[in-house]
């Protein structure tokens, strides 16, 4: 049974596209914890928002409590009953055929920052890229009493005054 005090999981979409005409095979994604701290007692929260593209998502569940953090294909309920695991690694991307995956992050009770490393192979050579939001990492926090604001409220343009 879901805890009514905990919010729904958060999705972190990651769009993967090769930089050149050469296709790459994405072999996996790794999540590394940068911090796992108590919830802050002061400050404010800007609520997550965003837009989505028209791509089919490859959804992966992330267990931020695992050591190491585990990432597994999301399991979906089937209309006829039962469950089915979603697509897993590896998969191919190119400059003209990107893919999008979504890391489904569970509700947490702490202040967690993390980086994401995408691993691939191209022309037989392994490679990787670390996504860490300019060194700050990505962040999820559990429920707290800090004031929350939407991005549209914070960056709303003032309306023109009528003469």
Coordinates of C-alpha atoms in Angstrom, one line a residue:
X1 CA 0.0 0.0 0.0
X2 CA 1.3 3.4 -0.9
X3 CA 2.2 5.9 1.8
X4 CA -0.3 8.8 1.4
X5 CA 2.4 11.2 2.9
X6 CA 4.9 10.4 0.1
X7 CA 4.6 12.0 -3.3
X8 CA 4.5 10.1 -6.6
X9 CA 7.8 9.0 -8.1
X10 CA 9.7 11.7 -10.1
X11 CA 10.8 11.0 -13.7
X12 CA 14.1 12.2 -15.0
X13 CA 14.0 12.0 -18.9
X14 CA 17.2 11.5 -20.7
X15 CA 17.4 11.9 -24.5
X16 CA 20.2 9.9 -26.1
X17 CA 21.5 10.8 -29.6
X18 CA 24.8 10.1 -31.3
X19 CA 27.0 13.1 -32.2
X20 CA 28.0 11.7 -35.6
X21 CA 26.5 9.6 -38.3
X22 CA 28.0 6.5 -36.6
X23 CA 25.5 4.6 -34.5
X24 CA 26.3 3.7 -30.9
X25 CA 25.0 0.9 -28.7
X26 CA 23.9 2.1 -25.3
X27 CA 24.9 -0.6 -22.9
X28 CA 23.7 0.8 -19.6
X29 CA 23.2 3.7 -17.2
X30 CA 24.7 4.1 -13.8
X31 CA 23.5 6.4 -11.0
X32 CA 26.1 7.5 -8.5
X33 CA 25.0 9.2 -5.2
X34 CA 26.7 12.5 -4.5
X35 CA 24.9 13.3 -1.3
X36 CA 22.3 11.7 1.0
X37 CA 21.5 14.3 3.6
X38 CA 18.7 15.1 6.0
X39 CA 15.9 17.3 4.7
X40 CA 16.8 21.0 4.8
X41 CA 15.0 23.1 7.5
X42 CA 15.0 26.4 5.6
X43 CA 14.8 27.6 2.0
X44 CA 12.2 27.1 -0.6
X45 CA 11.4 24.5 -3.3
X46 CA 10.8 25.1 -7.0
X47 CA 8.5 22.4 -8.2
X48 CA 9.7 20.2 -11.1
X49 CA 8.0 20.9 -14.4
X50 CA 8.8 20.3 -18.0
X51 CA 7.6 19.3 -21.4
X52 CA 7.8 16.0 -23.1
X53 CA 8.6 15.0 -26.6
X54 CA 6.8 12.6 -28.8
X55 CA 9.2 9.6 -28.3
X56 CA 8.3 6.4 -26.6
X57 CA 10.0 6.2 -23.3
X58 CA 12.1 3.4 -22.0
X59 CA 11.3 3.6 -18.3
X60 CA 13.8 2.3 -15.7
X61 CA 13.1 2.1 -11.9
X62 CA 16.0 3.5 -9.8
X63 CA 16.5 2.2 -6.2
X64 CA 18.4 5.1 -4.5
X65 CA 18.7 3.0 -1.3
X66 CA 20.7 0.2 -3.0
X67 CA 24.4 -0.1 -2.7
X68 CA 25.3 0.3 -5.5
X69 CA 22.2 2.1 -6.8
X70 CA 20.2 -0.3 -9.0
X71 CA 18.5 0.4 -12.2
X72 CA 16.0 -2.1 -13.7
X73 CA 13.4 -1.9 -16.5
X74 CA 10.1 -0.7 -15.1
X75 CA 7.4 -3.4 -14.8
X76 CA 3.9 -2.4 -16.2
X77 CA 0.5 -4.0 -15.5
X78 CA -0.9 -5.6 -18.6
X79 CA -4.6 -5.0 -19.7
X80 CA -5.2 -8.7 -19.7
X81 CA -3.6 -9.1 -16.2
X82 CA -0.1 -9.9 -15.2
X83 CA 2.9 -7.8 -15.5
X84 CA 5.6 -7.3 -18.2
X85 CA 9.1 -5.8 -17.8
X86 CA 9.8 -2.9 -20.2
X87 CA 12.7 -2.8 -22.7
X88 CA 16.2 -3.2 -21.2
X89 CA 19.7 -2.4 -22.4
X90 CA 21.4 -2.6 -24.9
X91 CA 19.8 -0.5 -27.6
X92 CA 21.1 1.5 -30.6
X93 CA 20.9 5.2 -31.2
X94 CA 22.2 7.4 -34.0
X95 CA 22.2 11.1 -34.9
X96 CA 19.0 10.6 -36.9
X97 CA 17.3 8.1 -34.6
X98 CA 17.5 9.2 -30.9
X99 CA 16.0 7.3 -28.0
X100 CA 14.6 8.6 -24.7
X101 CA 14.8 6.9 -21.4
X102 CA 13.2 7.9 -18.2
X103 CA 14.7 7.2 -14.8
X104 CA 11.8 6.8 -12.4
X105 CA 13.0 7.9 -9.0
X106 CA 11.1 6.7 -5.9
X107 CA 9.8 8.9 -3.2
X108 CA 12.6 9.5 -0.7
X109 CA 12.6 10.8 2.8
X110 CA 15.9 12.6 2.6
X111 CA 17.7 15.2 0.4
X112 CA 19.5 13.1 -2.3
X113 CA 21.8 14.4 -5.1
X114 CA 23.1 12.1 -7.8
X115 CA 24.8 12.0 -11.2
X116 CA 23.9 9.8 -14.2
X117 CA 26.5 8.1 -16.4
X118 CA 25.5 6.7 -19.8
X119 CA 27.7 3.9 -21.0
X120 CA 28.0 2.9 -24.7
X121 CA 30.1 1.1 -27.4
X122 CA 30.9 2.6 -30.8
X123 CA 33.0 0.9 -33.4
X124 CA 34.1 -1.7 -30.7
X125 CA 35.3 1.0 -28.3
X126 CA 33.6 1.7 -25.0
X127 CA 32.7 5.2 -24.0
X128 CA 30.6 7.0 -21.4
X129 CA 29.4 10.5 -20.5
X130 CA 28.6 11.7 -17.0
X131 CA 25.5 13.9 -16.6
X132 CA 25.9 15.9 -13.4
X133 CA 24.1 19.2 -13.9
X134 CA 27.3 21.2 -14.1
X135 CA 28.7 19.5 -11.0
X136 CA 25.6 20.1 -8.8
X137 CA 24.0 16.8 -9.5
X138 CA 20.3 16.1 -9.9
X139 CA 18.3 16.4 -6.7
X140 CA 15.2 14.8 -5.2
X141 CA 13.8 15.5 -1.7
X142 CA 11.2 13.9 0.4
X143 CA 8.2 15.8 1.7
X144 CA 8.9 18.7 4.0
X145 CA 7.4 22.0 5.2
X146 CA 9.4 24.3 2.9
X147 CA 7.3 26.7 0.8
X148 CA 6.9 25.4 -2.8
X149 CA 6.6 27.5 -5.9
X150 CA 6.0 26.6 -9.5
X151 CA 8.5 27.8 -12.1
X152 CA 5.6 29.7 -14.0
X153 CA 4.8 31.6 -10.8
X154 CA 8.4 32.6 -10.2
X155 CA 9.1 33.7 -13.7
X156 CA 5.7 35.2 -14.7
X157 CA 6.0 38.3 -16.7
X158 CA 4.2 41.3 -15.3
X159 CA 1.1 42.2 -17.2
X160 CA 1.0 45.5 -19.0
X161 CA -0.7 48.3 -17.1
X162 CA -3.8 49.7 -18.8
X163 CA -3.7 53.4 -19.6

